[in-house]
Amino acid sequence: DIVMTQTPLSLSVTPGQPASISCKSSQSLLHSDGKTYLYWYLQKPGQSPQLLIYEVSNRFSGVPDRFSGSGSGTDFTLKISRVEAEDVGVYYCMQSIQLPRTFGQGTKVEIK
Amino acid sequence: QVQLVQSGAEVKKPGASVKVSCKASGYTFTSYDINWVRQATGQGLEWMGWMNPNSGNTGYAQKFQGRVTMTRNTSISTAYMELSSLRSEDTAVYYCARGDGYSLAVDYWGQGTLVTVSS
């Protein structure tokens, strides 16, 4: 199984400041079709996970542009340009290049 | 809008089975996969498997092979996940989630169903 490793595991951010989360995979997520199957989710307190980013850098429908994704191969980053109070929760990366789909351990983001 | 509505919470005894339903609306049910993901209290997300509602084809994580069965009823746009031989470690919230066959994103999620296994 592909192991997804996130850092840090927790983050305390002042509103309006940027935040960054790293995700590393144990194998390359670049498929022979040219796509890289890496996704980012946010699980707000008491809610189901919601898709933020698909295929490394594409924002899902309705996701604010303060969220951005980057990376390639095995190293990926989610950035929030200016954190808002509504961004609190646990962020997960996930890979879909190989079954079983696997998730990172999660990064808990809180507001200072 | 896309919605996945799951059945209510369940309490089961060890050794029993549980069957969770997931009713889809707002899109063509047979055009997207259904994934099942679980989350123990305070823990991370664990993918269990997927089903193609059109063909009925399934794929299960090795950890659940032999204990999980994913089925569907296309006439009512509903997917089901049955887990047998329950043990206390299976206590978790179980989510169904739609899978996009093109981007391979798991995009829309149900509200979750809490399954508690306790004697």
PDB file of C-alpha atoms in Angstrom:
ATOM      1  CA  ASP A   1       0.000   0.000   0.000  1.00  0.00           C
ATOM      2  CA  ILE A   2       1.143   3.560  -0.648  1.00  0.00           C
ATOM      3  CA  VAL A   3       1.944   5.368   2.596  1.00  0.00           C
ATOM      4  CA  MET A   4       0.993   9.036   2.802  1.00  0.00           C
ATOM      5  CA  THR A   5       2.877  11.103   5.385  1.00  0.00           C
ATOM      6  CA  GLN A   6       1.708  14.575   6.377  1.00  0.00           C
ATOM      7  CA  THR A   7       3.588  17.252   8.267  1.00  0.00           C
ATOM      8  CA  PRO A   8       2.986  18.954  10.556  1.00  0.00           C
ATOM      9  CA  LEU A   9       0.294  17.035  12.428  1.00  0.00           C
ATOM     10  CA  SER A  10      -1.014  20.221  13.975  1.00  0.00           C
ATOM     11  CA  LEU A  11      -0.860  23.884  13.139  1.00  0.00           C
ATOM     12  CA  SER A  12      -1.988  26.998  15.018  1.00  0.00           C
ATOM     13  CA  VAL A  13      -2.437  29.995  12.744  1.00  0.00           C
ATOM     14  CA  THR A  14      -3.297  33.650  13.286  1.00  0.00           C
ATOM     15  CA  PRO A  15      -6.232  34.758  11.121  1.00  0.00           C
ATOM     16  CA  GLY A  16      -5.019  36.430   7.944  1.00  0.00           C
ATOM     17  CA  GLN A  17      -1.688  34.599   8.028  1.00  0.00           C
ATOM     18  CA  PRO A  18      -0.656  31.877   5.581  1.00  0.00           C
ATOM     19  CA  ALA A  19      -0.474  28.176   6.346  1.00  0.00           C
ATOM     20  CA  SER A  20       1.193  25.277   4.591  1.00  0.00           C
ATOM     21  CA  ILE A  21       0.819  21.503   4.899  1.00  0.00           C
ATOM     22  CA  SER A  22       3.152  18.944   3.367  1.00  0.00           C
ATOM     23  CA  CYS A  23       2.224  15.480   2.114  1.00  0.00           C
ATOM     24  CA  LYS A  24       4.746  12.901   0.952  1.00  0.00           C
ATOM     25  CA  SER A  25       3.892   9.602  -0.703  1.00  0.00           C
ATOM     26  CA  SER A  26       5.950   6.407  -0.554  1.00  0.00           C
ATOM     27  CA  GLN A  27       5.613   6.002  -4.341  1.00  0.00           C
ATOM     28  CA  SER A  28       5.228   8.408  -7.221  1.00  0.00           C
ATOM     29  CA  LEU A  29       1.633   9.458  -7.851  1.00  0.00           C
ATOM     30  CA  LEU A  30       2.337  10.315 -11.499  1.00  0.00           C
ATOM     31  CA  HIS A  31       0.400   7.986 -13.776  1.00  0.00           C
ATOM     32  CA  SER A  32       1.402   7.020 -17.294  1.00  0.00           C
ATOM     33  CA  ASP A  33      -1.622   9.016 -18.492  1.00  0.00           C
ATOM     34  CA  GLY A  34       0.184  12.163 -17.370  1.00  0.00           C
ATOM     35  CA  LYS A  35      -2.103  12.865 -14.398  1.00  0.00           C
ATOM     36  CA  THR A  36      -0.991  12.918 -10.777  1.00  0.00           C
ATOM     37  CA  TYR A  37      -3.626  11.429  -8.493  1.00  0.00           C
ATOM     38  CA  LEU A  38      -3.237  13.464  -5.329  1.00  0.00           C
ATOM     39  CA  TYR A  39      -6.168  15.101  -3.492  1.00  0.00           C
ATOM     40  CA  TRP A  40      -6.729  17.324  -0.473  1.00  0.00           C
ATOM     41  CA  TYR A  41      -9.727  17.223   1.883  1.00  0.00           C
ATOM     42  CA  LEU A  42     -10.886  19.295   4.817  1.00  0.00           C
ATOM     43  CA  GLN A  43     -12.960  17.765   7.580  1.00  0.00           C
ATOM     44  CA  LYS A  44     -14.516  20.535   9.621  1.00  0.00           C
ATOM     45  CA  PRO A  45     -15.505  19.700  13.204  1.00  0.00           C
ATOM     46  CA  GLY A  46     -18.506  17.386  13.284  1.00  0.00           C
ATOM     47  CA  GLN A  47     -18.767  17.226   9.485  1.00  0.00           C
ATOM     48  CA  SER A  48     -17.966  14.855   6.651  1.00  0.00           C
ATOM     49  CA  PRO A  49     -14.766  15.425   4.687  1.00  0.00           C
ATOM     50  CA  GLN A  50     -15.053  17.833   1.773  1.00  0.00           C
ATOM     51  CA  LEU A  51     -12.925  17.832  -1.352  1.00  0.00           C
ATOM     52  CA  LEU A  52     -10.725  20.907  -1.734  1.00  0.00           C
ATOM     53  CA  ILE A  53      -8.175  20.030  -4.416  1.00  0.00           C
ATOM     54  CA  TYR A  54      -8.004  17.276  -7.031  1.00  0.00           C
ATOM     55  CA  GLU A  55      -5.092  16.170  -9.195  1.00  0.00           C
ATOM     56  CA  VAL A  56      -2.580  18.193  -7.141  1.00  0.00           C
ATOM     57  CA  SER A  57      -3.654  21.706  -8.007  1.00  0.00           C
ATOM     58  CA  ASN A  58      -7.255  21.917  -9.248  1.00  0.00           C
ATOM     59  CA  ARG A  59      -9.705  23.562  -6.887  1.00  0.00           C
ATOM     60  CA  PHE A  60     -13.009  21.731  -6.559  1.00  0.00           C
ATOM     61  CA  SER A  61     -16.283  23.510  -7.213  1.00  0.00           C
ATOM     62  CA  GLY A  62     -16.911  26.317  -4.728  1.00  0.00           C
ATOM     63  CA  VAL A  63     -13.497  26.165  -3.045  1.00  0.00           C
ATOM     64  CA  PRO A  64     -12.121  29.648  -2.306  1.00  0.00           C
ATOM     65  CA  ASP A  65      -9.031  30.711  -4.219  1.00  0.00           C
ATOM     66  CA  ARG A  66      -7.054  31.171  -0.985  1.00  0.00           C
ATOM     67  CA  PHE A  67      -6.533  27.395  -1.174  1.00  0.00           C
ATOM     68  CA  SER A  68      -3.880  26.173  -3.572  1.00  0.00           C
ATOM     69  CA  GLY A  69      -2.083  22.896  -4.176  1.00  0.00           C
ATOM     70  CA  SER A  70       1.280  22.175  -5.711  1.00  0.00           C
ATOM     71  CA  GLY A  71       3.886  19.477  -6.047  1.00  0.00           C
ATOM     72  CA  SER A  72       4.851  16.528  -8.161  1.00  0.00           C
ATOM     73  CA  GLY A  73       5.932  12.919  -7.941  1.00  0.00           C
ATOM     74  CA  THR A  74       6.003  12.185  -4.229  1.00  0.00           C
ATOM     75  CA  ASP A  75       6.052  15.645  -2.630  1.00  0.00           C
ATOM     76  CA  PHE A  76       2.983  17.837  -2.362  1.00  0.00           C
ATOM     77  CA  THR A  77       1.885  20.980  -0.538  1.00  0.00           C
ATOM     78  CA  LEU A  78      -1.426  22.570   0.351  1.00  0.00           C
ATOM     79  CA  LYS A  79      -1.272  26.303   0.999  1.00  0.00           C
ATOM     80  CA  ILE A  80      -3.832  28.624   2.496  1.00  0.00           C
ATOM     81  CA  SER A  81      -2.881  32.166   1.576  1.00  0.00           C
ATOM     82  CA  ARG A  82      -4.816  33.867   4.391  1.00  0.00           C
ATOM     83  CA  VAL A  83      -6.366  31.621   6.999  1.00  0.00           C
ATOM     84  CA  GLU A  84      -9.923  32.391   8.061  1.00  0.00           C
ATOM     85  CA  ALA A  85     -11.845  31.132  11.083  1.00  0.00           C
ATOM     86  CA  GLU A  86     -13.920  28.812   8.873  1.00  0.00           C
ATOM     87  CA  ASP A  87     -10.772  26.961   7.765  1.00  0.00           C
ATOM     88  CA  VAL A  88     -10.363  25.143  11.085  1.00  0.00           C
ATOM     89  CA  GLY A  89     -10.490  21.376  10.985  1.00  0.00           C
ATOM     90  CA  VAL A  90      -8.386  18.428   9.902  1.00  0.00           C
ATOM     91  CA  TYR A  91      -6.788  18.388   6.464  1.00  0.00           C
ATOM     92  CA  TYR A  92      -6.064  15.086   4.734  1.00  0.00           C
ATOM     93  CA  CYS A  93      -4.201  14.220   1.574  1.00  0.00           C
ATOM     94  CA  MET A  94      -5.230  11.118  -0.362  1.00  0.00           C
ATOM     95  CA  GLN A  95      -3.850   9.160  -3.312  1.00  0.00           C
ATOM     96  CA  SER A  96      -5.895   7.412  -5.991  1.00  0.00           C
ATOM     97  CA  ILE A  97      -3.200   6.083  -8.305  1.00  0.00           C
ATOM     98  CA  GLN A  98      -3.331   2.652  -6.701  1.00  0.00           C
ATOM     99  CA  LEU A  99      -5.893   0.696  -4.717  1.00  0.00           C
ATOM    100  CA  PRO A 100      -6.373   0.745  -1.828  1.00  0.00           C
ATOM    101  CA  ARG A 101      -6.809   4.501  -1.748  1.00  0.00           C
ATOM    102  CA  THR A 102      -4.818   5.761   1.217  1.00  0.00           C
ATOM    103  CA  PHE A 103      -4.954   8.912   3.303  1.00  0.00           C
ATOM    104  CA  GLY A 104      -2.408  10.870   5.261  1.00  0.00           C
ATOM    105  CA  GLN A 105      -2.754  10.922   9.057  1.00  0.00           C
ATOM    106  CA  GLY A 106      -4.338  14.350   8.968  1.00  0.00           C
ATOM    107  CA  THR A 107      -3.181  17.837   9.977  1.00  0.00           C
ATOM    108  CA  LYS A 108      -5.274  19.655  12.561  1.00  0.00           C
ATOM    109  CA  VAL A 109      -5.491  23.379  11.904  1.00  0.00           C
ATOM    110  CA  GLU A 110      -6.666  25.691  14.645  1.00  0.00           C
ATOM    111  CA  ILE A 111      -6.913  29.442  14.981  1.00  0.00           C
ATOM    112  CA  LYS A 112      -4.739  31.290  17.502  1.00  0.00           C
TER     113      LYS A 112
ATOM    114  CA  GLN B   1     -27.335  19.224  -6.180  1.00  0.00           C
ATOM    115  CA  VAL B   2     -25.483  15.994  -5.480  1.00  0.00           C
ATOM    116  CA  GLN B   3     -26.579  14.378  -2.231  1.00  0.00           C
ATOM    117  CA  LEU B   4     -25.739  11.115  -0.536  1.00  0.00           C
ATOM    118  CA  VAL B   5     -28.053  10.344   2.387  1.00  0.00           C
ATOM    119  CA  GLN B   6     -27.108   7.482   4.666  1.00  0.00           C
ATOM    120  CA  SER B   7     -29.124   5.363   7.037  1.00  0.00           C
ATOM    121  CA  GLY B   8     -29.179   6.006  10.761  1.00  0.00           C
ATOM    122  CA  ALA B   9     -26.925   4.938  13.595  1.00  0.00           C
ATOM    123  CA  GLU B  10     -26.693   1.281  14.530  1.00  0.00           C
ATOM    124  CA  VAL B  11     -25.731  -0.607  17.677  1.00  0.00           C
ATOM    125  CA  LYS B  12     -24.615  -4.188  17.158  1.00  0.00           C
ATOM    126  CA  LYS B  13     -23.235  -7.002  19.277  1.00  0.00           C
ATOM    127  CA  PRO B  14     -19.864  -8.588  18.521  1.00  0.00           C
ATOM    128  CA  GLY B  15     -20.181 -11.230  15.829  1.00  0.00           C
ATOM    129  CA  ALA B  16     -23.236  -9.635  14.235  1.00  0.00           C
ATOM    130  CA  SER B  17     -23.497  -7.938  10.839  1.00  0.00           C
ATOM    131  CA  VAL B  18     -24.502  -4.408   9.888  1.00  0.00           C
ATOM    132  CA  LYS B  19     -25.842  -3.080   6.595  1.00  0.00           C
ATOM    133  CA  VAL B  20     -25.570   0.652   5.882  1.00  0.00           C
ATOM    134  CA  SER B  21     -27.440   2.272   3.013  1.00  0.00           C
ATOM    135  CA  CYS B  22     -26.537   5.311   0.930  1.00  0.00           C
ATOM    136  CA  LYS B  23     -29.204   6.935  -1.248  1.00  0.00           C
ATOM    137  CA  ALA B  24     -27.910   9.084  -4.072  1.00  0.00           C
ATOM    138  CA  SER B  25     -29.687  11.996  -5.727  1.00  0.00           C
ATOM    139  CA  GLY B  26     -28.862  14.926  -7.974  1.00  0.00           C
ATOM    140  CA  TYR B  27     -26.876  12.904 -10.518  1.00  0.00           C
ATOM    141  CA  THR B  28     -27.067   9.702 -12.549  1.00  0.00           C
ATOM    142  CA  PHE B  29     -26.397   6.984  -9.977  1.00  0.00           C
ATOM    143  CA  THR B  30     -24.913   4.514 -12.455  1.00  0.00           C
ATOM    144  CA  SER B  31     -22.386   6.995 -13.844  1.00  0.00           C
ATOM    145  CA  TYR B  32     -20.173   7.284 -10.759  1.00  0.00           C
ATOM    146  CA  ASP B  33     -18.553   4.811  -8.399  1.00  0.00           C
ATOM    147  CA  ILE B  34     -19.446   4.621  -4.717  1.00  0.00           C
ATOM    148  CA  ASN B  35     -16.631   4.379  -2.194  1.00  0.00           C
ATOM    149  CA  TRP B  36     -16.899   3.488   1.470  1.00  0.00           C
ATOM    150  CA  VAL B  37     -14.574   5.072   4.029  1.00  0.00           C
ATOM    151  CA  ARG B  38     -14.637   4.681   7.789  1.00  0.00           C
ATOM    152  CA  GLN B  39     -13.350   6.751  10.679  1.00  0.00           C
ATOM    153  CA  ALA B  40     -12.960   5.564  14.246  1.00  0.00           C
ATOM    154  CA  THR B  41     -13.558   8.208  16.903  1.00  0.00           C
ATOM    155  CA  GLY B  42     -10.728  10.714  16.916  1.00  0.00           C
ATOM    156  CA  GLN B  43      -8.875   8.805  14.190  1.00  0.00           C
ATOM    157  CA  GLY B  44      -8.116   9.269  10.503  1.00  0.00           C
ATOM    158  CA  LEU B  45      -9.851   8.105   7.353  1.00  0.00           C
ATOM    159  CA  GLU B  46      -9.670   4.481   6.206  1.00  0.00           C
ATOM    160  CA  TRP B  47     -10.778   3.448   2.719  1.00  0.00           C
ATOM    161  CA  MET B  48     -12.727   0.189   2.660  1.00  0.00           C
ATOM    162  CA  GLY B  49     -13.583  -0.356  -0.977  1.00  0.00           C
ATOM    163  CA  TRP B  50     -15.535   0.754  -4.022  1.00  0.00           C
ATOM    164  CA  MET B  51     -18.401  -0.358  -6.215  1.00  0.00           C
ATOM    165  CA  ASN B  52     -19.402   0.463  -9.759  1.00  0.00           C
ATOM    166  CA  PRO B  53     -23.202   0.843  -9.578  1.00  0.00           C
ATOM    167  CA  ASN B  54     -23.575   0.204 -13.290  1.00  0.00           C
ATOM    168  CA  SER B  55     -21.809  -3.157 -13.455  1.00  0.00           C
ATOM    169  CA  GLY B  56     -21.886  -4.109  -9.786  1.00  0.00           C
ATOM    170  CA  ASN B  57     -18.134  -4.653  -9.885  1.00  0.00           C
ATOM    171  CA  THR B  58     -16.430  -4.167  -6.552  1.00  0.00           C
ATOM    172  CA  GLY B  59     -12.955  -3.820  -5.087  1.00  0.00           C
ATOM    173  CA  TYR B  60     -12.203  -4.204  -1.409  1.00  0.00           C
ATOM    174  CA  ALA B  61      -9.224  -3.281   0.738  1.00  0.00           C
ATOM    175  CA  GLN B  62      -7.426  -6.455   1.739  1.00  0.00           C
ATOM    176  CA  LYS B  63      -8.096  -5.730   5.401  1.00  0.00           C
ATOM    177  CA  PHE B  64     -11.838  -6.162   4.816  1.00  0.00           C
ATOM    178  CA  GLN B  65     -11.784  -8.979   2.256  1.00  0.00           C
ATOM    179  CA  GLY B  66     -14.167 -11.732   3.307  1.00  0.00           C
ATOM    180  CA  ARG B  67     -16.063  -9.493   5.743  1.00  0.00           C
ATOM    181  CA  VAL B  68     -17.410  -6.687   3.561  1.00  0.00           C
ATOM    182  CA  THR B  69     -19.963  -6.790   0.757  1.00  0.00           C
ATOM    183  CA  MET B  70     -20.950  -3.766  -1.346  1.00  0.00           C
ATOM    184  CA  THR B  71     -24.143  -3.950  -3.373  1.00  0.00           C
ATOM    185  CA  ARG B  72     -26.663  -1.641  -4.979  1.00  0.00           C
ATOM    186  CA  ASN B  73     -30.256  -1.262  -6.087  1.00  0.00           C
ATOM    187  CA  THR B  74     -30.224   0.893  -9.190  1.00  0.00           C
ATOM    188  CA  SER B  75     -34.018   1.253  -9.254  1.00  0.00           C
ATOM    189  CA  ILE B  76     -33.833   3.361  -6.083  1.00  0.00           C
ATOM    190  CA  SER B  77     -30.297   4.794  -6.580  1.00  0.00           C
ATOM    191  CA  THR B  78     -29.085   3.234  -3.345  1.00  0.00           C
ATOM    192  CA  ALA B  79     -25.797   1.615  -2.442  1.00  0.00           C
ATOM    193  CA  TYR B  80     -25.254  -0.701   0.498  1.00  0.00           C
ATOM    194  CA  MET B  81     -22.261  -1.746   2.572  1.00  0.00           C
ATOM    195  CA  GLU B  82     -22.554  -4.824   4.755  1.00  0.00           C
ATOM    196  CA  LEU B  83     -19.847  -5.678   7.280  1.00  0.00           C
ATOM    197  CA  SER B  84     -19.986  -9.019   9.053  1.00  0.00           C
ATOM    198  CA  SER B  85     -18.321 -10.649  12.063  1.00  0.00           C
ATOM    199  CA  LEU B  86     -18.269  -7.304  13.827  1.00  0.00           C
ATOM    200  CA  ARG B  87     -15.801  -6.646  16.604  1.00  0.00           C
ATOM    201  CA  SER B  88     -15.324  -3.687  18.920  1.00  0.00           C
ATOM    202  CA  GLU B  89     -12.597  -2.281  16.648  1.00  0.00           C
ATOM    203  CA  ASP B  90     -15.240  -1.812  13.934  1.00  0.00           C
ATOM    204  CA  THR B  91     -16.909   0.918  15.987  1.00  0.00           C
ATOM    205  CA  ALA B  92     -16.656   3.917  13.677  1.00  0.00           C
ATOM    206  CA  VAL B  93     -18.470   6.374  11.463  1.00  0.00           C
ATOM    207  CA  TYR B  94     -18.954   4.866   8.013  1.00  0.00           C
ATOM    208  CA  TYR B  95     -19.136   7.210   5.019  1.00  0.00           C
ATOM    209  CA  CYS B  96     -20.237   6.585   1.474  1.00  0.00           C
ATOM    210  CA  ALA B  97     -18.683   8.893  -1.085  1.00  0.00           C
ATOM    211  CA  ARG B  98     -19.020   9.335  -4.816  1.00  0.00           C
ATOM    212  CA  GLY B  99     -16.058   8.524  -6.999  1.00  0.00           C
ATOM    213  CA  ASP B 100     -15.407  10.398 -10.221  1.00  0.00           C
ATOM    214  CA  GLY B 101     -14.171   7.895 -12.779  1.00  0.00           C
ATOM    215  CA  TYR B 102     -12.289  10.540 -14.760  1.00  0.00           C
ATOM    216  CA  SER B 103     -10.413  12.511 -12.118  1.00  0.00           C
ATOM    217  CA  LEU B 104     -10.514   9.586  -9.652  1.00  0.00           C
ATOM    218  CA  ALA B 105     -11.538  12.122  -7.007  1.00  0.00           C
ATOM    219  CA  VAL B 106     -13.810  11.041  -4.190  1.00  0.00           C
ATOM    220  CA  ASP B 107     -15.872  14.175  -4.437  1.00  0.00           C
ATOM    221  CA  TYR B 108     -19.202  14.142  -2.568  1.00  0.00           C
ATOM    222  CA  TRP B 109     -19.640  12.454   0.803  1.00  0.00           C
ATOM    223  CA  GLY B 110     -22.613  11.232   2.777  1.00  0.00           C
ATOM    224  CA  GLN B 111     -23.285  12.488   6.295  1.00  0.00           C
ATOM    225  CA  GLY B 112     -21.866   9.346   7.879  1.00  0.00           C
ATOM    226  CA  THR B 113     -23.417   6.497   9.858  1.00  0.00           C
ATOM    227  CA  LEU B 114     -22.181   5.679  13.362  1.00  0.00           C
ATOM    228  CA  VAL B 115     -21.884   1.951  13.949  1.00  0.00           C
ATOM    229  CA  THR B 116     -21.249   0.974  17.551  1.00  0.00           C
ATOM    230  CA  VAL B 117     -20.196  -2.583  18.353  1.00  0.00           C
ATOM    231  CA  SER B 118     -20.713  -3.390  21.992  1.00  0.00           C
ATOM    232  CA  SER B 119     -21.782  -6.333  24.092  1.00  0.00           C
TER     233      SER B 119
END
